[in-house]
Coordinates of C-alpha atoms in Angstrom, one line a residue:
X28 CA 16.7 -135.7 88.9
X29 CA 13.1 -134.9 89.4
X30 CA 13.1 -131.1 89.7
X31 CA 9.8 -129.7 88.5
X32 CA 8.9 -126.4 86.9
X33 CA 6.5 -125.8 89.8
X34 CA 9.4 -126.1 92.3
X35 CA 11.4 -123.6 90.4
X36 CA 8.5 -121.2 90.2
X37 CA 8.0 -121.5 94.0
X38 CA 11.7 -120.9 94.5
X39 CA 11.8 -117.7 92.4
X40 CA 8.6 -116.3 94.0
X41 CA 10.0 -117.0 97.5
X42 CA 13.3 -115.3 96.6
X43 CA 11.6 -112.2 95.3
X44 CA 9.3 -111.8 98.3
X45 CA 11.6 -113.4 101.0
X46 CA 8.4 -114.9 102.4
X47 CA 6.5 -118.2 101.9
X48 CA 3.3 -116.4 102.9
X49 CA 3.5 -113.8 100.1
X50 CA 4.7 -116.5 97.6
X51 CA 1.7 -118.7 98.5
X52 CA -0.7 -115.8 97.8
X53 CA 0.9 -115.0 94.4
X54 CA 0.9 -118.7 93.4
X55 CA -2.6 -119.5 94.8
X56 CA -1.1 -122.3 96.9
X57 CA -1.2 -123.0 100.6
X58 CA 1.7 -121.8 102.7
X59 CA 2.4 -125.4 103.7
X60 CA 2.5 -126.4 100.0
X61 CA 5.0 -123.7 99.2
X62 CA 7.2 -124.7 102.2
X63 CA 7.0 -128.4 101.2
X64 CA 7.9 -127.6 97.5
X65 CA 10.9 -125.5 98.6
X66 CA 12.1 -128.2 101.1
X67 CA 11.8 -130.9 98.4
X68 CA 13.8 -128.8 95.9
X69 CA 16.6 -128.2 98.5
X70 CA 16.6 -131.9 99.3
X71 CA 17.0 -132.8 95.6
X72 CA 19.8 -130.3 95.2
X73 CA 21.5 -131.2 98.5
X74 CA 21.9 -127.6 99.5
X75 CA 20.0 -124.9 101.3
X76 CA 18.9 -122.1 99.1
X77 CA 18.0 -119.7 101.9
X78 CA 19.3 -118.8 105.3
X79 CA 16.5 -118.8 107.9
X80 CA 16.7 -115.7 109.9
X81 CA 13.7 -115.7 112.3
X82 CA 10.6 -115.8 110.1
X83 CA 12.5 -114.4 107.1
X84 CA 14.2 -116.2 104.3
X85 CA 17.4 -114.6 103.1
X86 CA 18.9 -115.8 99.8
X87 CA 22.3 -117.3 100.2
X88 CA 25.1 -118.0 97.7
X89 CA 23.3 -121.2 96.5
X90 CA 20.0 -119.4 95.9
X91 CA 21.8 -116.6 94.0
X92 CA 23.5 -119.1 91.8
X93 CA 20.3 -120.9 91.0
X94 CA 18.0 -117.9 90.5
X95 CA 19.1 -116.8 86.9
X96 CA 19.1 -120.4 85.7
X97 CA 15.6 -121.0 87.2
X98 CA 14.3 -117.8 85.6
X99 CA 15.7 -118.9 82.2
X100 CA 14.1 -122.3 82.4
X101 CA 10.7 -120.8 83.4
X102 CA 10.9 -118.3 80.5
X103 CA 11.7 -121.1 78.0
X104 CA 8.8 -123.2 79.4
X105 CA 6.5 -120.2 78.9
X106 CA 7.7 -119.9 75.3
X107 CA 6.9 -123.6 74.7
X108 CA 3.4 -123.0 76.1
X109 CA 2.8 -120.0 73.9
X110 CA 4.2 -121.7 70.9
X111 CA 1.6 -124.4 70.9
X112 CA -1.2 -122.1 72.1
X113 CA -0.7 -120.1 69.0
X114 CA -0.2 -123.2 66.8
X115 CA 3.0 -122.0 65.3
X116 CA 3.9 -125.3 63.7
X117 CA 3.5 -125.2 59.9
X118 CA 0.5 -126.8 58.4
X119 CA 1.5 -129.0 55.5
X120 CA -1.0 -128.9 52.6
X121 CA -0.8 -131.1 49.5
X122 CA -3.0 -130.5 46.4
X123 CA -3.4 -132.1 43.1
X124 CA -2.2 -130.0 40.1
X125 CA -5.4 -128.3 39.0
X126 CA -6.4 -127.4 42.5
X127 CA -3.0 -126.3 43.5
X128 CA -2.3 -124.2 40.4
X129 CA -5.7 -122.7 39.6
X130 CA -7.9 -122.8 42.7
X131 CA -5.7 -122.5 45.8
X132 CA -3.8 -119.3 45.1
X133 CA -6.9 -117.1 45.7
X134 CA -8.0 -119.1 48.7
X135 CA -4.6 -119.1 50.3
X136 CA -4.1 -115.4 49.7
X137 CA -7.3 -114.8 51.7
X138 CA -6.2 -117.3 54.3
X139 CA -2.8 -115.7 54.7
X140 CA -4.4 -112.3 55.1
X141 CA -6.7 -113.6 57.9
X142 CA -4.0 -115.8 59.5
X143 CA -0.6 -114.2 58.9
X144 CA 1.1 -115.9 61.8
X145 CA 0.4 -119.5 60.8
X146 CA 3.1 -121.0 58.6
X147 CA 1.8 -122.9 55.6
X148 CA 3.6 -125.4 53.3
X149 CA 2.0 -126.4 50.0
X150 CA 3.2 -129.2 47.8
X151 CA 1.6 -129.7 44.4
X152 CA 1.6 -133.1 42.6
X153 CA -0.9 -135.4 41.0
X154 CA -3.8 -137.0 43.0
X155 CA -2.1 -140.3 43.4
X156 CA 1.0 -138.6 45.0
X157 CA -1.2 -136.4 47.2
X158 CA -3.0 -139.5 48.6
X159 CA 0.3 -141.2 49.3
X160 CA 1.7 -138.1 51.1
X161 CA -1.3 -138.0 53.4
X162 CA -1.1 -141.7 54.0
X163 CA 2.5 -141.4 55.0
X164 CA 1.9 -138.3 57.2
X165 CA 4.0 -136.1 55.0
X166 CA 1.0 -133.9 54.5
X167 CA -1.6 -132.9 57.1
X168 CA -4.4 -132.2 54.6
X169 CA -4.9 -133.1 50.9
X170 CA -7.1 -131.6 48.2
X171 CA -7.6 -134.0 45.3
X172 CA -9.6 -134.2 42.0
X173 CA -10.0 -138.0 42.0
X174 CA -11.8 -140.4 44.3
X175 CA -9.8 -141.8 47.3
X176 CA -10.7 -145.3 48.3
X177 CA -8.3 -145.7 51.2
X178 CA -10.0 -146.8 54.5
X179 CA -7.2 -145.1 56.4
X180 CA -8.2 -141.7 55.2
X181 CA -11.2 -139.6 55.8
X182 CA -12.6 -138.3 52.5
X183 CA -15.0 -135.3 52.5
X184 CA -16.6 -133.7 49.4
X185 CA -15.2 -130.3 48.9
X186 CA -16.3 -128.5 45.7
X187 CA -18.1 -129.3 42.5
X188 CA -16.1 -128.8 39.3
X189 CA -17.1 -128.7 35.6
X190 CA -14.9 -130.3 32.9
X191 CA -14.9 -128.9 29.4
X192 CA -13.9 -130.5 26.1
X193 CA -12.1 -127.9 24.0
X194 CA -10.0 -127.4 20.9
X195 CA -8.3 -124.7 18.9
X196 CA -10.6 -122.3 17.1
X197 CA -9.6 -123.6 13.7
X198 CA -10.2 -127.3 14.6
X199 CA -12.7 -128.9 12.2
X200 CA -14.8 -130.0 15.2
X201 CA -15.2 -126.5 16.5
X202 CA -18.6 -124.8 16.1
X203 CA -20.7 -128.0 15.6
X204 CA -22.6 -130.4 17.8
X205 CA -20.5 -133.5 18.1
X206 CA -21.4 -137.2 18.4
X207 CA -19.6 -139.7 20.7
X208 CA -18.2 -141.3 17.5
X209 CA -16.6 -138.0 16.5
X210 CA -15.1 -137.7 20.0
X211 CA -13.8 -141.3 19.8
X212 CA -12.1 -140.7 16.4
X213 CA -10.5 -137.3 17.4
X214 CA -6.8 -137.2 18.6
X215 CA -6.8 -136.6 22.3
X216 CA -4.1 -134.8 24.4
X217 CA -4.5 -135.9 27.9
X218 CA -3.0 -135.8 31.4
X219 CA -1.0 -138.7 32.5
X220 CA -2.5 -141.7 34.4
X221 CA -2.5 -141.1 38.1
X222 CA -3.8 -137.5 37.7
X223 CA -7.3 -136.8 39.1
X224 CA -8.5 -135.3 35.9
X225 CA -7.5 -138.4 33.9
X226 CA -9.1 -140.8 36.3
X227 CA -12.4 -138.9 36.2
X228 CA -12.3 -138.8 32.4
X229 CA -11.6 -142.5 32.2
X230 CA -14.7 -143.1 34.3
X231 CA -17.1 -140.5 33.0
X232 CA -16.2 -140.2 29.3
X233 CA -13.7 -142.7 27.9
X234 CA -15.6 -145.7 29.3
X235 CA -18.2 -144.8 26.7
X236 CA -15.6 -144.3 23.9
X237 CA -14.0 -147.7 23.4
X238 CA -11.0 -147.5 21.1
X239 CA -10.6 -143.7 21.5
X240 CA -7.3 -142.3 20.1
X241 CA -4.7 -140.9 22.5
X242 CA -2.3 -138.7 20.5
X243 CA -0.2 -137.5 23.5
X244 CA 0.0 -137.6 27.3
X245 CA 1.4 -134.6 29.2
X246 CA 2.2 -134.0 32.8
X247 CA 0.5 -130.6 33.3
X248 CA -2.4 -128.6 32.2
X249 CA -0.4 -125.7 30.8
X250 CA 1.4 -128.0 28.3
X251 CA -2.0 -129.5 27.3
X252 CA -3.5 -126.1 26.6
X253 CA -0.5 -125.1 24.4
X254 CA -0.6 -128.4 22.5
X255 CA -4.3 -128.1 21.8
X256 CA -3.9 -124.4 20.8
X257 CA -1.3 -125.4 18.2
X258 CA -3.6 -128.0 16.6
X259 CA -2.3 -131.3 18.1
X260 CA -5.8 -132.5 19.1
X261 CA -8.6 -131.9 21.6
X262 CA -8.7 -132.3 25.3
X263 CA -10.8 -132.0 28.4
X264 CA -9.8 -129.9 31.5
X265 CA -11.5 -128.0 34.3
X266 CA -13.4 -124.9 33.2
X267 CA -11.3 -123.1 35.8
X268 CA -8.1 -124.0 34.0
X269 CA -9.1 -122.8 30.5
X270 CA -11.5 -120.0 31.5
X271 CA -9.1 -117.2 30.4
X272 CA -8.3 -118.9 27.1
X273 CA -12.1 -119.4 26.4
X274 CA -12.6 -115.7 27.2
X275 CA -9.9 -114.5 24.8
X276 CA -10.8 -116.9 22.0
X277 CA -7.5 -118.8 21.9
X278 CA -9.4 -122.0 22.7
X279 CA -13.1 -122.9 22.1
X280 CA -15.5 -125.2 23.9
X281 CA -16.7 -128.1 21.9
X282 CA -20.4 -128.9 22.0
X283 CA -21.3 -132.6 22.6
X284 CA -25.0 -133.6 22.4
X285 CA -26.4 -134.3 25.9
X286 CA -23.0 -134.6 27.5
X287 CA -22.2 -132.9 30.7
X288 CA -19.1 -133.6 32.7
X289 CA -19.0 -132.7 36.4
X290 CA -16.9 -134.1 39.2
X291 CA -16.5 -133.7 42.9
X292 CA -13.2 -132.4 44.4
X293 CA -12.3 -133.9 47.8
X294 CA -10.6 -133.0 51.0
X295 CA -8.7 -135.8 52.7
X296 CA -6.8 -136.3 56.0
X297 CA -5.6 -139.4 57.9
X298 CA -7.9 -141.0 60.4
X299 CA -5.1 -141.2 63.0
X300 CA -3.9 -137.7 62.4
X301 CA -4.0 -135.4 65.4
X302 CA -5.9 -132.3 64.2
X303 CA -4.3 -129.3 65.9
X304 CA -6.1 -126.0 66.1
X305 CA -4.2 -124.8 63.1
X306 CA -5.2 -127.8 61.0
X307 CA -8.9 -127.5 62.1
X308 CA -8.7 -123.8 61.3
X309 CA -7.5 -124.6 57.7
X310 CA -10.2 -127.3 57.3
X311 CA -12.9 -124.9 58.4
X312 CA -11.5 -122.3 56.0
X313 CA -11.5 -124.6 53.1
X314 CA -15.0 -125.7 53.8

């Protein structure tokens, strides 16, 4: 069956006006096009939908039977059009742990205020898992702390972030300017391998500290803050993560001579991903 929505639209307008002339004006079609569409629809159905009485078209029992079903189909088609004009499909966002827990809440609160009708899904995991989710199209957009080398993904610099080495206030290293040797010999409490923070530290810091001592590896920043606070060692996290603890004095920043740790946070999406208006909107909002 090759019935088109246009044929049903022509049929309903002809039924309402009882005239191909008026229907053609309403639909911005020629009268011959309206007549041809109606004839084609009747041919496909194998019945006449109107009785021809002089120049008038009078709806018969077949037309009356079809009319409510045609209206329902046209209304559903309109709903489909509006659905995608408004981009009501949920945007799936994946973020690495630091970004998802400490940076996105404020941004997404503003985004939700400005765009209350766009559903948004957020999944938080480490950088390695975020990259994998975007690669496998399980996430539309990813925000990561580490570098992504996949040629299948578009990687754009997003924000600059400062990393801070810190300890408990009563740690022997607190309040003094440290050497790289003192950092190497200190017990470290670190994120697990595969996290963006750990990858950056391996490149920027620990490559210059051969033989450094890992006391413990933990899966999230909150656990690391508590472990350091209770004297299990020192660590290094984003300033955004420990800003509150530095302010209230439960953790202190360690001073290292001529050492500054900065990293770039990245926004990623798949090269072959169709960027809907909703996704483009989110990308623009993040930028």
